[in-house]
Coordinates of C-alpha atoms and ligand atoms in Angstrom, one line a residue:
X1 CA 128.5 99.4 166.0
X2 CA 131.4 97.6 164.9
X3 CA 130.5 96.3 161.4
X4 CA 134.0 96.2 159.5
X5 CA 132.7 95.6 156.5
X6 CA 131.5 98.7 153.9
X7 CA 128.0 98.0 151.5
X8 CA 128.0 100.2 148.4
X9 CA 126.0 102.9 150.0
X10 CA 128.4 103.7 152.9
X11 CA 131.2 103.6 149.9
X12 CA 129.2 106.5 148.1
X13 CA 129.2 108.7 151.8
X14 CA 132.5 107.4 152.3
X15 CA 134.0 109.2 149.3
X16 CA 131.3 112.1 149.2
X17 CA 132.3 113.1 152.8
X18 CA 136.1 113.2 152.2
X19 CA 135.6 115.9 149.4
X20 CA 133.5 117.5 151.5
X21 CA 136.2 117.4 154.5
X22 CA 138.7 118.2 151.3
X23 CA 137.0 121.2 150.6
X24 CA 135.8 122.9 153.5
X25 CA 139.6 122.1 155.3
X26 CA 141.4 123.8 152.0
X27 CA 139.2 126.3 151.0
X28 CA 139.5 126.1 147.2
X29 CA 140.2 123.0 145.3
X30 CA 139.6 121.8 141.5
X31 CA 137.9 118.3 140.5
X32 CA 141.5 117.9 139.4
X33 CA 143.1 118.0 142.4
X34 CA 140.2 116.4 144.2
X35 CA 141.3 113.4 141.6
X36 CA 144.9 113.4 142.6
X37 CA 144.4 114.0 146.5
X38 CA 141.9 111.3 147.2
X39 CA 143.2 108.3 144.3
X40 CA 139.3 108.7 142.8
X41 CA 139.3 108.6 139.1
X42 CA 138.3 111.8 137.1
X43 CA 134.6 110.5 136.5
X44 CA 134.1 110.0 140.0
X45 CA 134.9 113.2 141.0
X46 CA 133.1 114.4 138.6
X47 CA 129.5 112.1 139.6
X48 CA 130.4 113.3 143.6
X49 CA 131.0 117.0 142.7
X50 CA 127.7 117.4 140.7
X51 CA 125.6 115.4 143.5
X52 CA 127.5 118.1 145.8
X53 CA 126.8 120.8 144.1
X54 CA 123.0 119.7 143.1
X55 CA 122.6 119.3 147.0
X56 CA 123.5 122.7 147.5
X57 CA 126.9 121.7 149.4
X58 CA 129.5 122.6 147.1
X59 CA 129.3 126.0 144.3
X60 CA 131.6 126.6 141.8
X61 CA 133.8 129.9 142.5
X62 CA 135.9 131.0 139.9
X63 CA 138.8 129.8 138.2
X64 CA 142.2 129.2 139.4
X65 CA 145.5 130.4 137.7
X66 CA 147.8 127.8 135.3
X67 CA 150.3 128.8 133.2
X68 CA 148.5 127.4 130.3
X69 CA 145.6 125.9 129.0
X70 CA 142.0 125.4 130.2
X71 CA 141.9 127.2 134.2
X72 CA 140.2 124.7 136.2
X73 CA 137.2 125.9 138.1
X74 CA 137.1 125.7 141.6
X75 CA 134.8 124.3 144.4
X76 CA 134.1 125.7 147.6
X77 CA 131.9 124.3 150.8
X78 CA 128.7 126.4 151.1
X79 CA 129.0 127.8 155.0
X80 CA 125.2 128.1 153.9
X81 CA 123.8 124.8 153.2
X82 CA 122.7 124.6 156.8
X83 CA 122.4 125.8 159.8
X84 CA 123.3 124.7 164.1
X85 CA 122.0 125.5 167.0
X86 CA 125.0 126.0 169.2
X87 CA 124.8 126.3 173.0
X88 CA 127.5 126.8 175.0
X89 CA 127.6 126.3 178.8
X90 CA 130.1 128.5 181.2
X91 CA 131.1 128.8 184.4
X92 CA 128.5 132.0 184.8
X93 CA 126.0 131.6 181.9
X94 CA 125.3 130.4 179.4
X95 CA 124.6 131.3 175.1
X96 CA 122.7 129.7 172.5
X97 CA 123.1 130.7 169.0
X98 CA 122.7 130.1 165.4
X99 CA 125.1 129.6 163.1
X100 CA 125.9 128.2 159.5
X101 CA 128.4 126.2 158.9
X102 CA 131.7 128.1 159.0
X103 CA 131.0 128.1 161.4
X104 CA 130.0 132.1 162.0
X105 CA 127.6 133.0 164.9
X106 CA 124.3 134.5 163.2
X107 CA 122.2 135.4 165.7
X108 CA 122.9 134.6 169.7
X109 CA 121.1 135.0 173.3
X110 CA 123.6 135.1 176.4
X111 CA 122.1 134.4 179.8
X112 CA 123.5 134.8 182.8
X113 CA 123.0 132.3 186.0
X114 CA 123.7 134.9 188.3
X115 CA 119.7 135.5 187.9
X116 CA 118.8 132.3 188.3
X117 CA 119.0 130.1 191.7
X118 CA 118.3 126.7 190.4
X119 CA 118.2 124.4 188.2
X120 CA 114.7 124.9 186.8
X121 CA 115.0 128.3 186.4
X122 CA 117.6 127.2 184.1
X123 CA 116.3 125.1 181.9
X124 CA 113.2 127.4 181.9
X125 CA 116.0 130.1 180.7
X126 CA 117.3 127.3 178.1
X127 CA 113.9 126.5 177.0
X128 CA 112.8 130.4 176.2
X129 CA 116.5 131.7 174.6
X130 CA 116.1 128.5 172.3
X131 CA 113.1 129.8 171.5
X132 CA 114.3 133.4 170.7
X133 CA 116.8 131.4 168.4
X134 CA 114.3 128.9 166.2
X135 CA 111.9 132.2 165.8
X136 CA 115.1 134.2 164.6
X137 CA 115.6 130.5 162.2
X138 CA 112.3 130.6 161.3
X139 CA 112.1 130.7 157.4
X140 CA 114.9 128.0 157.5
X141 CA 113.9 125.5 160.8
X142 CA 114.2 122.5 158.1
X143 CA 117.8 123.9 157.4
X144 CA 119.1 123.3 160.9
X145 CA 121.1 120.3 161.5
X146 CA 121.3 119.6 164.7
X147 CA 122.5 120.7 168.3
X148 CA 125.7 121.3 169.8
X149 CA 126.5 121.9 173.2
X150 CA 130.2 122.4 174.5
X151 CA 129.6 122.3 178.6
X152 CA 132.6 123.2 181.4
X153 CA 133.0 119.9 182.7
X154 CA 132.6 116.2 182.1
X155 CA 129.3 115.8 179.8
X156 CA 127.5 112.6 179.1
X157 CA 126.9 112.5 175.6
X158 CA 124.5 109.6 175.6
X159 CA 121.8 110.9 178.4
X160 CA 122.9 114.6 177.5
X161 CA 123.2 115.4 181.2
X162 CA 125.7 118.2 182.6
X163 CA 127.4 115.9 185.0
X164 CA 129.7 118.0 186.8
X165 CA 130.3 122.4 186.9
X166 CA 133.0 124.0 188.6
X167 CA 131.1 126.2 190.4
X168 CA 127.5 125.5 190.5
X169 CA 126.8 122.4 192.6
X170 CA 123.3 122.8 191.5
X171 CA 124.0 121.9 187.9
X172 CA 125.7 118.3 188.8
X173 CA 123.8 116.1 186.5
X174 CA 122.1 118.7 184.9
X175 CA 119.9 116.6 182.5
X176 CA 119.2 119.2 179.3
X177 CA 116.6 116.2 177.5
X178 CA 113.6 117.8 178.7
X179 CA 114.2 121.2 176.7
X180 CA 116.7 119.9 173.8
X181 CA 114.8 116.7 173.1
X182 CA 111.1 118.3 172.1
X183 CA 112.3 119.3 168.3
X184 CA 113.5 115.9 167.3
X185 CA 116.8 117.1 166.5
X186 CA 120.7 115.5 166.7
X187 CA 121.9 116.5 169.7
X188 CA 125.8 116.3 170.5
X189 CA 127.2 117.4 173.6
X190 CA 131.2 117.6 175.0
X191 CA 133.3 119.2 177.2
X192 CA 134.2 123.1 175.8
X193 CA 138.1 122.6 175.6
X194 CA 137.5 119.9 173.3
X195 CA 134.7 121.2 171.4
X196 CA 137.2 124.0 170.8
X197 CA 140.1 121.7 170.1
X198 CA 137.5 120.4 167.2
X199 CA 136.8 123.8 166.2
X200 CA 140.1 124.6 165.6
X201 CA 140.6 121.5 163.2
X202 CA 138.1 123.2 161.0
X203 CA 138.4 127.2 161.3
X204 CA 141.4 127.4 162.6
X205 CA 145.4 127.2 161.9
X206 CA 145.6 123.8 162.9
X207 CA 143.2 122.5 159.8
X208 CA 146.0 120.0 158.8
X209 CA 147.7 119.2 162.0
X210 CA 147.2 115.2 162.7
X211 CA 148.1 116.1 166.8
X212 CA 146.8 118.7 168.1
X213 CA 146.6 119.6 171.7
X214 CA 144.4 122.9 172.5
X215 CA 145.1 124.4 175.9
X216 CA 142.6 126.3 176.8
X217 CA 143.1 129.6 179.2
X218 CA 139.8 131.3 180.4
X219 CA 137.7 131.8 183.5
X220 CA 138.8 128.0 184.1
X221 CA 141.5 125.9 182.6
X222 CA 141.7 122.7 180.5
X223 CA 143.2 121.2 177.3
X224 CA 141.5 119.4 174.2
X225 CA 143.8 116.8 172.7
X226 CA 143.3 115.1 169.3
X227 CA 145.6 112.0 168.5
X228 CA 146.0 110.9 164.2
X229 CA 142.3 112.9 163.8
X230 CA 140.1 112.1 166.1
X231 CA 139.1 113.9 169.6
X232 CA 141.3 112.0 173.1
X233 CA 138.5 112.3 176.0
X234 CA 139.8 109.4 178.5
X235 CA 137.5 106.4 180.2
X236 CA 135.3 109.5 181.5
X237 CA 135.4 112.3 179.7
X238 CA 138.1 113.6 182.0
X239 CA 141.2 113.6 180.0
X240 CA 143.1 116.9 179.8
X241 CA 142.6 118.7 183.0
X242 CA 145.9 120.5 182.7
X243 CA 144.2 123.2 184.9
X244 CA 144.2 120.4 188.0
X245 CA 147.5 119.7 187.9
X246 CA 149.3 120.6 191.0
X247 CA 152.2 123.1 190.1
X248 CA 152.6 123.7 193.6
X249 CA 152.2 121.3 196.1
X250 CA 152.3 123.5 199.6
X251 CA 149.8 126.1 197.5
X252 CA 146.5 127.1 197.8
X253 CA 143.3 124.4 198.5
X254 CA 141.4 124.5 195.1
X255 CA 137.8 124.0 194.4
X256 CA 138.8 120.3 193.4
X257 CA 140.6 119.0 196.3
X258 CA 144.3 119.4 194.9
X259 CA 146.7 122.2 196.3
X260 CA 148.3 124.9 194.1
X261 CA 146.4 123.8 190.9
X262 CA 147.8 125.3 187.8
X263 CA 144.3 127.1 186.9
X264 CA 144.7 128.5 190.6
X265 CA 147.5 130.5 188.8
X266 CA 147.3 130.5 185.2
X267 CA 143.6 132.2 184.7
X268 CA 142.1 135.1 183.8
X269 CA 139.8 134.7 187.1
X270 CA 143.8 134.6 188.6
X271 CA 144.7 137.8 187.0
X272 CA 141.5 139.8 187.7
X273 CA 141.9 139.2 191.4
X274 CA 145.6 140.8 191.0
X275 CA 144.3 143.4 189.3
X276 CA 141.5 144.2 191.7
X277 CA 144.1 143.9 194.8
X278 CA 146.5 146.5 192.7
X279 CA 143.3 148.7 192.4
X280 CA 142.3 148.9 195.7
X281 CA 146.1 149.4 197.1
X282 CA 146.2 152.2 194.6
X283 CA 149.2 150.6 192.5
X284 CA 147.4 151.4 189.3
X285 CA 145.4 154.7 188.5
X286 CA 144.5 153.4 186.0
X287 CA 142.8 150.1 187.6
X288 CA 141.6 152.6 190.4
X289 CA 139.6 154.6 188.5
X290 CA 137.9 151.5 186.5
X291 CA 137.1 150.1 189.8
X292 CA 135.5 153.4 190.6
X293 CA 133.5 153.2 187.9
X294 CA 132.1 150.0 187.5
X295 CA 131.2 149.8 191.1
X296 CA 133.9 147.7 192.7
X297 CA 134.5 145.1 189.8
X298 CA 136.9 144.4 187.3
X299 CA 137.2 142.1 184.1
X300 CA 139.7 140.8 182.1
X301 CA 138.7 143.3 179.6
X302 CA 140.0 145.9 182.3
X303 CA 142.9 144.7 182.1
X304 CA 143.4 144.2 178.7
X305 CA 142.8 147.8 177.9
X306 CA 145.2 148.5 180.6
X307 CA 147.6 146.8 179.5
X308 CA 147.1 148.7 175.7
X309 CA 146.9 152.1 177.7
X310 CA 150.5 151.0 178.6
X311 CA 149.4 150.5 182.1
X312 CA 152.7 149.1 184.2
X313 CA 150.3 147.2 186.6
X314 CA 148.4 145.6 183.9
X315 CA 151.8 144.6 181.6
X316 CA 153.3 143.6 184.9
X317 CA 150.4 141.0 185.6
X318 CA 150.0 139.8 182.2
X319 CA 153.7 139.2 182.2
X320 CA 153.5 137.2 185.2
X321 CA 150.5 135.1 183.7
X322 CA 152.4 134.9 180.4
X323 CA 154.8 132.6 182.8
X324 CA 152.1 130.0 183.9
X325 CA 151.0 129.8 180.6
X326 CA 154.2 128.9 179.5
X327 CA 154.7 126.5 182.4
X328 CA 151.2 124.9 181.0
X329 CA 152.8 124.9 178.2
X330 CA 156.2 123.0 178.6
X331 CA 154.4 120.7 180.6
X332 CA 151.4 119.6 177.9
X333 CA 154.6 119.5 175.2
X334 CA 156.4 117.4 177.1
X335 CA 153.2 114.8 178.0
X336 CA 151.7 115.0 174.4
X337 CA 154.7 116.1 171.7
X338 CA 151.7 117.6 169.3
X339 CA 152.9 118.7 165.8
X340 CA 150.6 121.6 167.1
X341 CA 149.9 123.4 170.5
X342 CA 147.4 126.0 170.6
X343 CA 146.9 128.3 173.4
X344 CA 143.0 129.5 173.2
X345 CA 140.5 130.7 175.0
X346 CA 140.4 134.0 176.4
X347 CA 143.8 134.5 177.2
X348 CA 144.5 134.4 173.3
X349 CA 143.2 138.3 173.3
X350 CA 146.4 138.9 175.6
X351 CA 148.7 137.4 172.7
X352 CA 151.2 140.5 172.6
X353 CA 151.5 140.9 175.8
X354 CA 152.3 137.4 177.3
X355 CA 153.8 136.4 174.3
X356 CA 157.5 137.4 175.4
X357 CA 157.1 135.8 178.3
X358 CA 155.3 132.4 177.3
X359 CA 157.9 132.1 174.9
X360 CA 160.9 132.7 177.5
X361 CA 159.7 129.9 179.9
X362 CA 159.3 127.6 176.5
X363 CA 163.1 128.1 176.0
X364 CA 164.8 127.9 178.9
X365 CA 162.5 124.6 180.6
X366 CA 161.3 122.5 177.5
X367 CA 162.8 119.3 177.2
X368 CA 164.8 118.7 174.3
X369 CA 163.7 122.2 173.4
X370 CA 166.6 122.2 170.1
X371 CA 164.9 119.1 168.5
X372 CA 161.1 119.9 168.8
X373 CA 159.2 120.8 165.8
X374 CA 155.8 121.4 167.3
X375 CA 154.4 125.0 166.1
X376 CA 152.7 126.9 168.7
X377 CA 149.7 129.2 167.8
X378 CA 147.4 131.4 169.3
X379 CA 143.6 131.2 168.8
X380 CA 142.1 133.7 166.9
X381 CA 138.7 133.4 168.7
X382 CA 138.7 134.3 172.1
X383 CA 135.8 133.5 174.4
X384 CA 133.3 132.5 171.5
X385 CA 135.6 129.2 170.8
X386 CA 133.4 127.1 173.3
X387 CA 130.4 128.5 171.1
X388 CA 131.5 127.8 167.7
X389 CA 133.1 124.6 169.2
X390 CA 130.0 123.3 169.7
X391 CA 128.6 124.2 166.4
X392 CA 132.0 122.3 165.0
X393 CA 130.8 119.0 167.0
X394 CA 127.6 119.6 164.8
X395 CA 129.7 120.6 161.8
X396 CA 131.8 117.5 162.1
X397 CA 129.2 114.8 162.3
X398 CA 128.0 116.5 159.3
X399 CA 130.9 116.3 157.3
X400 CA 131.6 112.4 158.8
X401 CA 128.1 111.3 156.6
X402 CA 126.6 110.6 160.1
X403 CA 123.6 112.9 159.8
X404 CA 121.9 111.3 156.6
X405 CA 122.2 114.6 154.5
X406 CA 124.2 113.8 151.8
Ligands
ZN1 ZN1 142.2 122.1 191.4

């Protein structure tokens, strides 16, 4: 695998997969600009685009305005040339889905392990919602590309095994082949915060960033980071555990050994067991009565309709969460100076009401906070990122020329 040199052929992939990338990362572009962006002369644009476009890849959408002369016409990426299966493993079920390449989610199954008390029943689970899935495909099996799976640990992506999950013991080493590898397709397999790092490269605000870090705040905690491109995992697929770092050393024991982890703090599993000790001390009627009805649970959901029912209990906690995040924050700016941070996952449905306060702790503990120029975003996915990231990993091997379909 490390031939430096490049025979014609790769050349031809080589320069059809960057107008692809060009494409699908801008939206709109003209064989024009495709000319000036990439250095290709006119007539090479002009032999790529129609192979693109013959392919089914690429369609021509309309003009685009100039002041005068000829408009050009421009190209977009056709989200439905193809289609992923995407599953997505998390810390209480898991989903498998279809999707194009947008990537939108088409159709999807969610399965919970709750039902399930080992690891054959879940792969039997796997086995019959990836069924559901190929029968919903079924007029277009040929169409689908490959397999992505976005897992909430460590993942290795040669034997496709699960090798560690934060909760379920049970699914250490977790070897998906026997369901996955019966329909002979690509299979590609990573850790969820950066399969959702990846997806933001592609569907989100971050399309142009060259840094990127991702931190992602849900059920667990973790961060995606990409360096000049491409994807920073680490010797074991371990890099990024911002939610194992110890933000208080005399805290808590966590799950992984440390004390007073920052996922110990900064989670939404965090700020649903406040909100469940405000209900039952009868700080919040509004809590109280949710708890009521739903039988002595609550979900982030709860609280986020709490919180927009101008609950004081609910804005209070999410206030207090807003800080971790921000502490999360200062801390992965000050390890990994991204041109962009984005804070995902779940938490990014909380955005106006932590945003005060995540901005607050960014100000007064940053280092060098008047000469940074990193942009912080929000996600606009919440929870489905670990799904569509792992239709991206599919998405992006496409794109790279690495599936043999263009
Ligand atoms: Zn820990």
């Amino acid at each position: 695998e490390n031939k430096i040199g490049d025979n014609l052929s790769d050349v031809k992939t080589k320069n059809r997969s960057l107008v692809l990338r060009l494409i699908k990362k801008k939206g709109f572009l003209s064989r024009i600009e495709l000319a000036r962006i990439t250095g290709l002369t006119q007539p090479t644009i002009t032999n790529i685009v129609n192979d693109l476009i013959k392919a089914g890849l690429l369609i021509e959408v309309g003009t685009s305005e100039t002041k005068a002369g000829r408009k050009p016409i421009l190209l977009a990426f056709n989200d439905q040339a193809f289609y992923v299966v995407a599953i997505s493993f998390k810390k209480k079920g898991f989903t498998v889905a279809l999707t194009d390449l947008g990537p939108n989610i088409l159709y999807r199954r969610d399965s919970n392990y709750s039902l399930l008390e080992n690891t054959e029943m879940t792969l039997v689970e796997l086995q019959k919602e990836f069924i559901h899935v190929l029968e919903y495909a079924t007029q277009s099996l040929s169409l689908i590309l490959g397999i992505g799976v976005s897992v909430p640990g460590p993942a290795d992506p040669e034997s496709f095994t699960i090798l560690a999950h934060p909760v379920f013991l049970a699914h250490h080493n977790l070897d998906l082949r026997p369901v996955l590898r019966e329909y002979d397709l690509p299979i590609f397999m990573m850790n969820n915060a950066y399969a959702a790092c990846l997806h933001e490269t592609w569907g989100g605000k971050a399309k142009e960033a060259r840094s990127l870090v991702y931190f992602m705040v849900g059920e667990t905690v973790g961060a995606g980071i990409m360096v000049d491109g491409k994807l920073y995992q680490g010797t074991d697929q371990k890099a990024g555990e911002i939610g194992r770092t110890s933000i208080n050393i005399f805290g808590p024991r966590c799950v992984c050994g440390n004390y007073g982890c920052t996922e110990l703090y900064c989670s939404t599993k965090s700020a649903v067991e406040k909100a469940l000790e405000a209900a039952w001390l009868g700080k919040s009627p509004f809590l109280k009565k949710r708890l009521r009805e739903k039988e002595n649970t609550l979900t982030f959901q709860d609280l986020l309709e709490g919180a927009k029912n101008k609950d004081p209990v609910c804005r209070e906690i999410f206030t207090s969460l807003g800080q971790y995040v921000g502490i999360g924050v200062v801390n992965l700016l000050n390890l990994y100076n991204p041109e962009v941070l984005v804070i995902g996952g779940e938490i990014a449905l909380a955005k106006e009401f932590i945003e005060s306060s995540v901005q607050q702790v960014i100000e007064e503990r940053l280092l060098y906070r008047d000469y940074t120029s990193s942009k912080i975003y929000y996600s606009q996915w919440g929870e489905d990122v670990t799904l569509l990231g792992a239709a991206s990993l599919v998405l992006d091997r496409f794109i790279a020329g690495e599936l043999g379909r263009f």
